[in-house]
mmCIF file of C-alpha atoms and ligand atoms in Angstrom:
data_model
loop_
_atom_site.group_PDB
_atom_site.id
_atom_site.type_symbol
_atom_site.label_atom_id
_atom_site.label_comp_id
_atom_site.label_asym_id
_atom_site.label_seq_id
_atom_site.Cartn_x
_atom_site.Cartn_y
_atom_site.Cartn_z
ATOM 1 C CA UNK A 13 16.600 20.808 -0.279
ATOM 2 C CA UNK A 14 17.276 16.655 -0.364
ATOM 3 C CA UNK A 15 16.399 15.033 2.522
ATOM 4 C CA UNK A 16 18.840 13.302 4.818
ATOM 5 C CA UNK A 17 19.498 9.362 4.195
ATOM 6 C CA UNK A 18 19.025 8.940 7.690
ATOM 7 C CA UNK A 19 15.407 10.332 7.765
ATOM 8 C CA UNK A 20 12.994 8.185 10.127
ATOM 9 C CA UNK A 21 10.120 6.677 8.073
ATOM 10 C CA UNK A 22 6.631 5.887 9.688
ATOM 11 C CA UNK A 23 4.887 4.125 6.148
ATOM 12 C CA UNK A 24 1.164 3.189 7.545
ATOM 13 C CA UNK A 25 -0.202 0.252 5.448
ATOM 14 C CA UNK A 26 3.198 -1.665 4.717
ATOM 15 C CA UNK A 27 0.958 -5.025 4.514
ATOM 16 C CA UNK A 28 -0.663 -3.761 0.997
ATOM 17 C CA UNK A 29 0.089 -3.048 -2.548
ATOM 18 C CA UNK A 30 1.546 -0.213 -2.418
ATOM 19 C CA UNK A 31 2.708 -0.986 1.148
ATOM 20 C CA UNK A 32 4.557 -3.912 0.155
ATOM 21 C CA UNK A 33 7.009 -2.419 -2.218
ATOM 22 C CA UNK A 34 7.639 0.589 -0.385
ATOM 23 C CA UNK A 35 9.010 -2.059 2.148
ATOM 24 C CA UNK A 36 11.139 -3.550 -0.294
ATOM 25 C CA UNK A 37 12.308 0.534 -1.623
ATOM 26 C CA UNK A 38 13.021 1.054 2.225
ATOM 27 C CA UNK A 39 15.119 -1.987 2.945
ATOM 28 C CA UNK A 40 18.016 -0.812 5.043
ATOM 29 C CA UNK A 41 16.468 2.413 5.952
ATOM 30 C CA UNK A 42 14.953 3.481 9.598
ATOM 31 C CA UNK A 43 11.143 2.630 9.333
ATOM 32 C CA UNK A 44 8.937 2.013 11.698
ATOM 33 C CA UNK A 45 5.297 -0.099 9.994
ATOM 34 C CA UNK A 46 1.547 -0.731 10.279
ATOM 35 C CA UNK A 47 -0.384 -3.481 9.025
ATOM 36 C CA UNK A 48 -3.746 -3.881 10.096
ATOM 37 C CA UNK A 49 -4.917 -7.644 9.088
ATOM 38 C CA UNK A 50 -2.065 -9.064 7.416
ATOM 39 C CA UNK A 51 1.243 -8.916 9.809
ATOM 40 C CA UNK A 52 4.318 -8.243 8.000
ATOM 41 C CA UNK A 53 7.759 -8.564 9.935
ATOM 42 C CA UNK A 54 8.576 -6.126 12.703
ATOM 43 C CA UNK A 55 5.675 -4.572 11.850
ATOM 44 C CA UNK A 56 3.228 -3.178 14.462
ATOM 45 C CA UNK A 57 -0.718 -3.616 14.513
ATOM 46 C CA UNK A 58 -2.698 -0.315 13.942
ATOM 47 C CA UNK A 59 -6.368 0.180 12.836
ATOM 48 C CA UNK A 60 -6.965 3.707 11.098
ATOM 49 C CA UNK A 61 -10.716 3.476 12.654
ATOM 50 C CA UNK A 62 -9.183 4.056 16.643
ATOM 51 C CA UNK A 63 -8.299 7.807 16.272
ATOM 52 C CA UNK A 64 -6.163 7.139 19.799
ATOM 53 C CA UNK A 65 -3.968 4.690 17.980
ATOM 54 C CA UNK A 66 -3.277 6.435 15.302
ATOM 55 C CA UNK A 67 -2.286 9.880 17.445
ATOM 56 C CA UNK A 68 -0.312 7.414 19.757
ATOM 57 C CA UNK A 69 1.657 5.294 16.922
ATOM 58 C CA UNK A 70 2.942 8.574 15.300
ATOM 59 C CA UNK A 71 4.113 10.259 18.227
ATOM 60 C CA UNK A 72 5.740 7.465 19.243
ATOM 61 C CA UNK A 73 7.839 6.979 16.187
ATOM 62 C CA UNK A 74 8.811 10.351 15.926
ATOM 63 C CA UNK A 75 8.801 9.911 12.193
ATOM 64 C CA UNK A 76 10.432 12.670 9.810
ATOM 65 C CA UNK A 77 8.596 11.166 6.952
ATOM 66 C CA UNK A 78 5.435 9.918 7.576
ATOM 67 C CA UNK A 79 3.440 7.464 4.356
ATOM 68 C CA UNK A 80 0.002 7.042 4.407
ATOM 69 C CA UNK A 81 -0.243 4.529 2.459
ATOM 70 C CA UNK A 82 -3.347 2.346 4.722
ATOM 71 C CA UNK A 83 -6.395 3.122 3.190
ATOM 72 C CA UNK A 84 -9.910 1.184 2.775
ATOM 73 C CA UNK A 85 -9.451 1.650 -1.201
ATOM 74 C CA UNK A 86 -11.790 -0.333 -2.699
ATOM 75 C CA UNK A 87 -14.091 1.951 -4.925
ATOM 76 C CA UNK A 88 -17.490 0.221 -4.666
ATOM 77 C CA UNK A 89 -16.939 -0.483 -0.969
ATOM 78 C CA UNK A 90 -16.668 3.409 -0.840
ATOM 79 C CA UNK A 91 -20.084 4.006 -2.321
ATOM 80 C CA UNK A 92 -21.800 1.158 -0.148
ATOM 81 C CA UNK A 93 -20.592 2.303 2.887
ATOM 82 C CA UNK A 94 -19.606 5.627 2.863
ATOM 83 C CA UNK A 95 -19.385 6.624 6.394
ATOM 84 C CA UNK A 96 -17.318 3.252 7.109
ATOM 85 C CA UNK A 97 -14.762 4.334 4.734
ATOM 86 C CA UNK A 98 -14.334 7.841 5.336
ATOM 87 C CA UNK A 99 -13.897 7.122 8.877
ATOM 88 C CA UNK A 100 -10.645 5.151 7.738
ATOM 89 C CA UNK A 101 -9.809 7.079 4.416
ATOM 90 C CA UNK A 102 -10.426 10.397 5.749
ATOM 91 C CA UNK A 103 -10.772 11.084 9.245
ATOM 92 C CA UNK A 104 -8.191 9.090 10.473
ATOM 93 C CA UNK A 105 -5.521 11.111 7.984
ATOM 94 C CA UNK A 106 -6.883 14.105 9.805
ATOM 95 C CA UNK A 107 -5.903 12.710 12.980
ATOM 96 C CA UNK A 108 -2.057 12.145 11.405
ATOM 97 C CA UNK A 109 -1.846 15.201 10.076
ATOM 98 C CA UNK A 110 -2.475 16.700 13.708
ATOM 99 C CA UNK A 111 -0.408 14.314 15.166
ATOM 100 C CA UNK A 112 2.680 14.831 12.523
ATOM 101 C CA UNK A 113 4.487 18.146 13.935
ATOM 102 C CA UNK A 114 7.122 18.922 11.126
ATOM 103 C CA UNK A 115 7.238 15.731 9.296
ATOM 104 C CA UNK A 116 6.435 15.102 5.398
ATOM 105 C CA UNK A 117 3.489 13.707 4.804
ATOM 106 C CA UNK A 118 3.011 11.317 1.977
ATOM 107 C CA UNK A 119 -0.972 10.285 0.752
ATOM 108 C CA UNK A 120 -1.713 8.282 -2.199
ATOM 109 C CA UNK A 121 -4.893 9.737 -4.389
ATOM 110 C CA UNK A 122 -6.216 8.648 -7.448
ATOM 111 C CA UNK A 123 -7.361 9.765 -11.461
ATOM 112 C CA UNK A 124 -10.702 9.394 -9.713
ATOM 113 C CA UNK A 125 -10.750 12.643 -8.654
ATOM 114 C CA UNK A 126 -11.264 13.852 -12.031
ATOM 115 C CA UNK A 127 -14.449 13.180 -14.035
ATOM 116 C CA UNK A 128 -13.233 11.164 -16.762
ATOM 117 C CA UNK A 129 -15.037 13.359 -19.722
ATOM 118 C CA UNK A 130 -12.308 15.037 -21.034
ATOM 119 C CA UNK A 131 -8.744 13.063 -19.695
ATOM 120 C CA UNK A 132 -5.637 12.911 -19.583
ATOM 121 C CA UNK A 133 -4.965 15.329 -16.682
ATOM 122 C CA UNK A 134 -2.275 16.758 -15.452
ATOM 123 C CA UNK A 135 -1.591 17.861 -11.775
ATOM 124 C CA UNK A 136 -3.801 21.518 -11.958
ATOM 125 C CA UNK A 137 -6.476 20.587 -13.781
ATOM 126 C CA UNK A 138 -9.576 20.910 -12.203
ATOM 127 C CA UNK A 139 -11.218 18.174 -10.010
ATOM 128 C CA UNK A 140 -14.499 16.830 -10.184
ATOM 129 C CA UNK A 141 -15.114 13.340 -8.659
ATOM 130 C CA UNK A 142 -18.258 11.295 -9.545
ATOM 131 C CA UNK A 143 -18.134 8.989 -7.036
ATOM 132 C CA UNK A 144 -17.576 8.688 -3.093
ATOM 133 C CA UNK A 145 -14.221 7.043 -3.703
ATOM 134 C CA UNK A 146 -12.915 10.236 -5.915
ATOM 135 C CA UNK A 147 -14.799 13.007 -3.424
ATOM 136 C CA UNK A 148 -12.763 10.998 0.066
ATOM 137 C CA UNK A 149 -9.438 11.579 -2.175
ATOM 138 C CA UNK A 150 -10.123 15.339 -2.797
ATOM 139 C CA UNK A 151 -10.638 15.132 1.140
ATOM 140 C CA UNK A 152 -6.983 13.645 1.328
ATOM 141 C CA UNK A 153 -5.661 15.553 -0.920
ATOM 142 C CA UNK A 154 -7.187 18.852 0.995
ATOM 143 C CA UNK A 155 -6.012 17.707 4.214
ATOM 144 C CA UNK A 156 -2.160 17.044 3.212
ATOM 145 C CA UNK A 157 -2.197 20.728 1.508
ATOM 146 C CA UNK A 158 -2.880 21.945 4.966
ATOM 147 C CA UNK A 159 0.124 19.758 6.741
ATOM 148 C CA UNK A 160 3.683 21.842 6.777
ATOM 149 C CA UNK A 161 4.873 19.786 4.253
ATOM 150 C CA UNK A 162 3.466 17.209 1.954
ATOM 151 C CA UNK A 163 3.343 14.785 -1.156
ATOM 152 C CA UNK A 164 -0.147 13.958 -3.050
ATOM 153 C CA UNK A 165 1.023 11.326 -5.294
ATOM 154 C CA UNK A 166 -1.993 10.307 -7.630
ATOM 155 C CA UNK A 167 -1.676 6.596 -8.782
ATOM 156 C CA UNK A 168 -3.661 4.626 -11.157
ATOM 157 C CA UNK A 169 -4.053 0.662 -12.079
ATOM 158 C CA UNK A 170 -1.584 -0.217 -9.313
ATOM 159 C CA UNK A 171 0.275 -4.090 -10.590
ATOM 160 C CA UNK A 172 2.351 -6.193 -8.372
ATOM 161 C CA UNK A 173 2.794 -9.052 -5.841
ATOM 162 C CA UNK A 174 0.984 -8.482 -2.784
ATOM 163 C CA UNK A 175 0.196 -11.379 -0.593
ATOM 164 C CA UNK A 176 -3.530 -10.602 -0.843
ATOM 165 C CA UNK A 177 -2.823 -10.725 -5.098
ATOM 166 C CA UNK A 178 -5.547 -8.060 -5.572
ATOM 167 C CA UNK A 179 -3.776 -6.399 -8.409
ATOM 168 C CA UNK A 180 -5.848 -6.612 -11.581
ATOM 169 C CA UNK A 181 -2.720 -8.151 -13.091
ATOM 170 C CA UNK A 182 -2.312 -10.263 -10.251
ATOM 171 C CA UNK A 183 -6.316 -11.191 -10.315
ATOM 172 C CA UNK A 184 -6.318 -11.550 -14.015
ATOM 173 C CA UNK A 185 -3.448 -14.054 -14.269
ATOM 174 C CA UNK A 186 -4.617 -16.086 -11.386
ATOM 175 C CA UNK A 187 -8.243 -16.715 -13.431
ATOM 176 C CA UNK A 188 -6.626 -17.028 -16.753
ATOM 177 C CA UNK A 189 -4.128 -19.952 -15.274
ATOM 178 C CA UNK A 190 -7.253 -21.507 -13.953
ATOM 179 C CA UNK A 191 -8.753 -21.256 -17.685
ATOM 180 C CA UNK A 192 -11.484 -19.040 -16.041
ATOM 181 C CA UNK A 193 -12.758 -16.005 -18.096
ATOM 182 C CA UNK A 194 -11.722 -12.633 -17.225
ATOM 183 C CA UNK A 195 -14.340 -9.465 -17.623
ATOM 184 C CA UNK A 196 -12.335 -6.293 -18.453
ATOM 185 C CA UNK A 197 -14.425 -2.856 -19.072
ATOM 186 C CA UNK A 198 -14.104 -1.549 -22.538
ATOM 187 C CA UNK A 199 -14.511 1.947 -22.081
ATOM 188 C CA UNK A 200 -12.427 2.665 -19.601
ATOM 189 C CA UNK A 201 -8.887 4.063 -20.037
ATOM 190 C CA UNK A 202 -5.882 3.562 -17.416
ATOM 191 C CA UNK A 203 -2.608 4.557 -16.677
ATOM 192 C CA UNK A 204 -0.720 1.447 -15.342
ATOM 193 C CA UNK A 205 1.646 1.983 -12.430
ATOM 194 C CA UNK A 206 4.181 -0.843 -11.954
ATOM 195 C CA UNK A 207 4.727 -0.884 -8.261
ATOM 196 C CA UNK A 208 7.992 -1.697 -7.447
ATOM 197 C CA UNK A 209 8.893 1.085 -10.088
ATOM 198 C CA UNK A 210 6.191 3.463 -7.990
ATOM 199 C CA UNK A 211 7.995 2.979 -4.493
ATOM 200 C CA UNK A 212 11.519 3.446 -6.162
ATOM 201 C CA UNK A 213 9.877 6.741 -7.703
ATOM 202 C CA UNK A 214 8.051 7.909 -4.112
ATOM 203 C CA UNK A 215 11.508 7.313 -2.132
ATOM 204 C CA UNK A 216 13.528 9.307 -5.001
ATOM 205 C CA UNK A 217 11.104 12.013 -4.652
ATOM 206 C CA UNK A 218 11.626 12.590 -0.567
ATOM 207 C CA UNK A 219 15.526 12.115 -0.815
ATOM 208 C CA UNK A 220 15.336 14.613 -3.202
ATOM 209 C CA UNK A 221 13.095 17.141 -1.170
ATOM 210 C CA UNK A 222 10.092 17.021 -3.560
ATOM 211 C CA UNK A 223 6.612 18.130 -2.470
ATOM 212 C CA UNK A 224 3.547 18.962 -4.046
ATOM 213 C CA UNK A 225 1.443 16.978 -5.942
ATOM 214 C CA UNK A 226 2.914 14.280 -8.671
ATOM 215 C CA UNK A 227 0.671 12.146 -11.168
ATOM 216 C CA UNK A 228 2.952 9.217 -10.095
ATOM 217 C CA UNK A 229 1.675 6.718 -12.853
ATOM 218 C CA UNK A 230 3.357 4.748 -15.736
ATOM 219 C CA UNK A 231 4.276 6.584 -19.177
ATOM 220 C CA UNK A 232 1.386 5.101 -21.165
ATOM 221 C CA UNK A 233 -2.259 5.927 -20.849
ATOM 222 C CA UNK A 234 -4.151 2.980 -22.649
ATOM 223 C CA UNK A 235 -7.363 1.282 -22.816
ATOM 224 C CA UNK A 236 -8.462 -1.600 -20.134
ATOM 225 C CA UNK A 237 -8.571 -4.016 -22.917
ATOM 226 C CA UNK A 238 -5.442 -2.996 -24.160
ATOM 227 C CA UNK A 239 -3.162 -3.408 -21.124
ATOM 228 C CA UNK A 240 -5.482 -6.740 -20.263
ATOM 229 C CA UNK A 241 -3.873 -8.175 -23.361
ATOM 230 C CA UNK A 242 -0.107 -6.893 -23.047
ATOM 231 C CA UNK A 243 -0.756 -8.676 -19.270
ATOM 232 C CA UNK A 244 -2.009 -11.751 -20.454
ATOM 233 C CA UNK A 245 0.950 -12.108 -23.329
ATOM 234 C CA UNK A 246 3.558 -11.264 -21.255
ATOM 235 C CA UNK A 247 2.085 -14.438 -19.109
ATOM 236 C CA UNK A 248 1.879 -16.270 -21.883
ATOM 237 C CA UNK A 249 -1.729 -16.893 -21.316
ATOM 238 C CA UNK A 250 -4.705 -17.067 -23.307
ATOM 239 C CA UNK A 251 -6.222 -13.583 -24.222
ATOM 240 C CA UNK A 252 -9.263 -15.299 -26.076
ATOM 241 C CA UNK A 253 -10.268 -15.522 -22.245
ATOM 242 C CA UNK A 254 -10.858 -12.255 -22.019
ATOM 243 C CA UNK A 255 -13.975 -10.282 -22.486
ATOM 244 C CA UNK A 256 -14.270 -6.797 -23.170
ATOM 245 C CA UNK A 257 -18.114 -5.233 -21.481
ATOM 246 C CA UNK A 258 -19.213 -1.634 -21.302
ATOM 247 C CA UNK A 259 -18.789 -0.564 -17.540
ATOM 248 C CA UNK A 260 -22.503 0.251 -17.809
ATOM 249 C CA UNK A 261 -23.022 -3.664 -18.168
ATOM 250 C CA UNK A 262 -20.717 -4.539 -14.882
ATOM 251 C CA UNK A 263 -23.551 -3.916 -12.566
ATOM 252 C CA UNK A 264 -21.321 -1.617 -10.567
ATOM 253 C CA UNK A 265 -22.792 0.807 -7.784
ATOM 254 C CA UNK A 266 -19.975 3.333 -8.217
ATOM 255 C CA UNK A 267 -19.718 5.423 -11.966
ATOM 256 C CA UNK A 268 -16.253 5.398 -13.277
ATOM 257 C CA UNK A 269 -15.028 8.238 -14.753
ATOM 258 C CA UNK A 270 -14.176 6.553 -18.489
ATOM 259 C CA UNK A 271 -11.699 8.501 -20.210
ATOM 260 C CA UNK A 272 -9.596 9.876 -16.853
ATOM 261 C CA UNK A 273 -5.536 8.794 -17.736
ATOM 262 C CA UNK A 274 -2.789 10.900 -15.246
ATOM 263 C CA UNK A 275 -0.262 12.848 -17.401
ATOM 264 C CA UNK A 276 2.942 12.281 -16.185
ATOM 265 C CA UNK A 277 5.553 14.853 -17.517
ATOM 266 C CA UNK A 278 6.065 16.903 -14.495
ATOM 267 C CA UNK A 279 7.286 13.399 -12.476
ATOM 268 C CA UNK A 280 9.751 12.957 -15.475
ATOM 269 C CA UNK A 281 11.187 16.561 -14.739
ATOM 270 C CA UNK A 282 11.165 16.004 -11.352
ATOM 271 C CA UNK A 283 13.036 12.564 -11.101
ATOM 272 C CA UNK A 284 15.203 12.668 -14.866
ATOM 273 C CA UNK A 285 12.943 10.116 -16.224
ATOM 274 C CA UNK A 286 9.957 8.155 -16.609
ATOM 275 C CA UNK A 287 8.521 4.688 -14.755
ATOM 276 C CA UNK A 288 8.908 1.821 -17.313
ATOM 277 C CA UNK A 289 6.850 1.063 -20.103
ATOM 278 C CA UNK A 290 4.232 -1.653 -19.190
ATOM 279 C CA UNK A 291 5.908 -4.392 -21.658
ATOM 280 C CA UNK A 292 9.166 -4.182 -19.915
ATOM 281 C CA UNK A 293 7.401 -3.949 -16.426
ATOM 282 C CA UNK A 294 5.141 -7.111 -17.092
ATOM 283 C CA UNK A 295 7.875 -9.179 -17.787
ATOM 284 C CA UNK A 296 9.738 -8.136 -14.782
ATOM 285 C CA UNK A 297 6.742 -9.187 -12.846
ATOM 286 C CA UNK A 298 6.779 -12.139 -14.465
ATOM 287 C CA UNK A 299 10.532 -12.589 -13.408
ATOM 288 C CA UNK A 300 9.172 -11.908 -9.833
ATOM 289 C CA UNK A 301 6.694 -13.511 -8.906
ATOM 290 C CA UNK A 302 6.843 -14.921 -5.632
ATOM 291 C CA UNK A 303 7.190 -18.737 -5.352
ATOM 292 C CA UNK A 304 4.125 -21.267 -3.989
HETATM 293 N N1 NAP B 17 -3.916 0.076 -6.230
HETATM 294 C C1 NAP B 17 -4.305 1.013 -7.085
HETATM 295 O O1 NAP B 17 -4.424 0.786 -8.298
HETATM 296 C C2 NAP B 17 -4.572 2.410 -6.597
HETATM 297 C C3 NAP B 17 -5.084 3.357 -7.502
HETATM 298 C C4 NAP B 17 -5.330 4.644 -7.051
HETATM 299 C C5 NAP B 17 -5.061 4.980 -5.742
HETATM 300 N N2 NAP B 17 -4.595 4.035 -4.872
HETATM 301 C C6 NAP B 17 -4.366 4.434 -3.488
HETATM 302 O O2 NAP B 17 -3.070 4.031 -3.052
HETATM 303 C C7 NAP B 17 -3.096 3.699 -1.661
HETATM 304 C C8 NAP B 17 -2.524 2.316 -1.448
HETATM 305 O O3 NAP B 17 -3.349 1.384 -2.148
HETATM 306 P P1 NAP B 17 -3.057 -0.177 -2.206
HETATM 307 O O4 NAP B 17 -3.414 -0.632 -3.574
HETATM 308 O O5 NAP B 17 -1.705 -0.485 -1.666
HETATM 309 O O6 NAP B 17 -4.171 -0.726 -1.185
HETATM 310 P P2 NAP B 17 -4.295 -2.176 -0.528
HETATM 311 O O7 NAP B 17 -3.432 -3.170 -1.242
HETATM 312 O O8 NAP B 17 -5.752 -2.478 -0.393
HETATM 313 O O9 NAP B 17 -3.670 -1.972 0.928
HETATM 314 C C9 NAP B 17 -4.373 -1.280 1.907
HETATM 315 C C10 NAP B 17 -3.528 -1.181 3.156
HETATM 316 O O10 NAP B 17 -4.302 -0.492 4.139
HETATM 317 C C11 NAP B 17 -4.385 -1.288 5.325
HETATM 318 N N3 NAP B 17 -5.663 -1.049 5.957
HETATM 319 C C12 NAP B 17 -6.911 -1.314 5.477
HETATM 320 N N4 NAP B 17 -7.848 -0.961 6.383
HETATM 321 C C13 NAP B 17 -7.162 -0.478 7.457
HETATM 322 C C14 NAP B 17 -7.559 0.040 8.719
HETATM 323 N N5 NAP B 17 -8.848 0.122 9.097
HETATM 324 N N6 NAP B 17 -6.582 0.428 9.584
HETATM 325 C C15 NAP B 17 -5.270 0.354 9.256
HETATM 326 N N7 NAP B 17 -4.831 -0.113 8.065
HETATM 327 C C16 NAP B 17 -5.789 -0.522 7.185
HETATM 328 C C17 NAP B 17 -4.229 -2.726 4.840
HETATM 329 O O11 NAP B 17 -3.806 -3.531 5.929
HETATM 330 P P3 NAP B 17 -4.004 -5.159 5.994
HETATM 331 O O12 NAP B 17 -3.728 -5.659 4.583
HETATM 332 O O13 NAP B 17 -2.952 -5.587 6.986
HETATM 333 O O14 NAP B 17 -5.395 -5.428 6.454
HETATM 334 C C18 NAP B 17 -3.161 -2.549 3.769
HETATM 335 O O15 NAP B 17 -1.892 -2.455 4.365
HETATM 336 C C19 NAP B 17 -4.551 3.864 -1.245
HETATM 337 O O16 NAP B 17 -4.749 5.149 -0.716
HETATM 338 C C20 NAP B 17 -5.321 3.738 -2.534
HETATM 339 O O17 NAP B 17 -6.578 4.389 -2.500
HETATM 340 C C21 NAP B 17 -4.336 2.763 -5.265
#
């Protein structure tokens, strides 16, 4: 059954990537936000580590959505310091899931719950992370199941404006501007998700009464290198500065899992159609970017 227009939105991590759009989705609706370092505008300070604050900030809101989109999501911080990271990626969504009475909950996981040996994947296919980043997201993803009522949306290679510009689109054009050289694994396919187009998606999915779990990810599955160069020429900067290494030569604690890619036919059913292709949403970030 849609949801009401008028539904209350609690969206937990408004100051990030995903965060940020969902803002800009939202505009005009009734949400209540978090941000935890970076303030953003009648937002209200939470950290996801103080199990008290997070109980207190969603019964206080009285949200009938409820986003979790706040995480600690960087993948070889997760393998350093495990415990650190599950206290914020996965204990503290336990604590909104028992603070949430009969709201939706929304989590974000990732293709990283999947092994990467035998990719694409599509929503019921088996998972088997390799790293501590892909087992704290089949964590989430357990813990929303349980909740009344939920969304699992799995993303992938995230690009768009966030103040902190730690998009790999955002990252590589920033070192490519400043003529720097820009290390892109070779092996590794992705499925790029343009963000504004991903919080458009995610808010057409709860008007519409949606729940389950969605591969919400961009219609093409391509290799690193690949995208890096459709990035860099839709900047109009200079892909001989990129390099192309094996991840085994990055030096990186966590393993990737290579040849992952999220199919994405059942979020075409769902909405009518598709997120756009990565040529048209490149230059539309281009269009976008935020001045200074
Ligand atoms: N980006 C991707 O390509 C990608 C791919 C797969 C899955 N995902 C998942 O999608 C979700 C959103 O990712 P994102 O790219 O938007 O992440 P992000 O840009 O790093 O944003 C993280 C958000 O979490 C907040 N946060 C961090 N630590 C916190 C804490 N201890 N307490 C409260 N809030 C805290 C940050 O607040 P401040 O900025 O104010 O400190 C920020 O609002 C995550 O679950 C991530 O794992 C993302």
């Amino acid at each position: 059954m849609p949801r009401k227009p008028d539904a209350r939105w609690l969206l937990l991590g408004a100051s990030g990537l995903v965060g940020t759009h969902l803002r800009a989705a939202l505009a005009g609706r009734d949400v209540a936000m978090t941000y935890h370092r970076e303030s953003v505008p009648g937002g209200m300070p939470l950290d996801l580590a103080d199990p008290e604050a997070v109980t207190r900030v969603v019964r206080d809101t009285r949200p009938d959505v409820v986003v979790v989109a706040a995480a600690d999501a960087f993948v070889e911080r997760c393998e350093r310091e495990p415990r650190a990271t599950r206290a914020v990626n996965v204990d503290a969504l336990r604590g909104v899931a028992a603070a949430v009475r009969d709201a939706l909950l929304v989590v974000f996981s990732s293709e990283y719950v999947f092994d990467g040996r035998n990719g694409p994947y599509a929503e019921d296919d088996p998972t088997a992370p390799i790293n501590e980043y892909g087992r704290q997201k089949v964590e989430v993803e357990r813990i929303a199941r349980e909740a009344p009522e939920h969304l699992v949306l799995r993303v992938s290679g995230v690009y768009g404006w966030s103040r902190a510009r730690t998009s790999f689109v955002a990252q590589l054009v920033d070192k490519l501007r400043r003529a720097e050289r820009f290390r892109v694994p070779s092996d590794q396919l992705v499925t790029p998700t343009p963000a504004p187009d991903l919080a458009a998606a995610i808010v057409d999915l709860v008007d519409q009464g949606a729940y389950g779990t969605f591969h919400a990810a961009g219609p093409e599955i391509l290799e690193r290198p690949e995208f890096a160069r459709r990035a860099a020429a839709a900047f109009d900067l200079d892909v001989a500065l990129l390099d192309s290494v094996p991840t085994a030569e990055l030096g990186l604690a966590a393993p990737r899992p290579l040849r992952a890619g999220l199919r994405t036919d059942k979020l075409r059913r769902q909405l009518g159609h598709g997120l756009p292709s990565s040529y048209e949403a490149l230059r539309a970030m281009r269009r976008d970017e935020p001045a200074g």
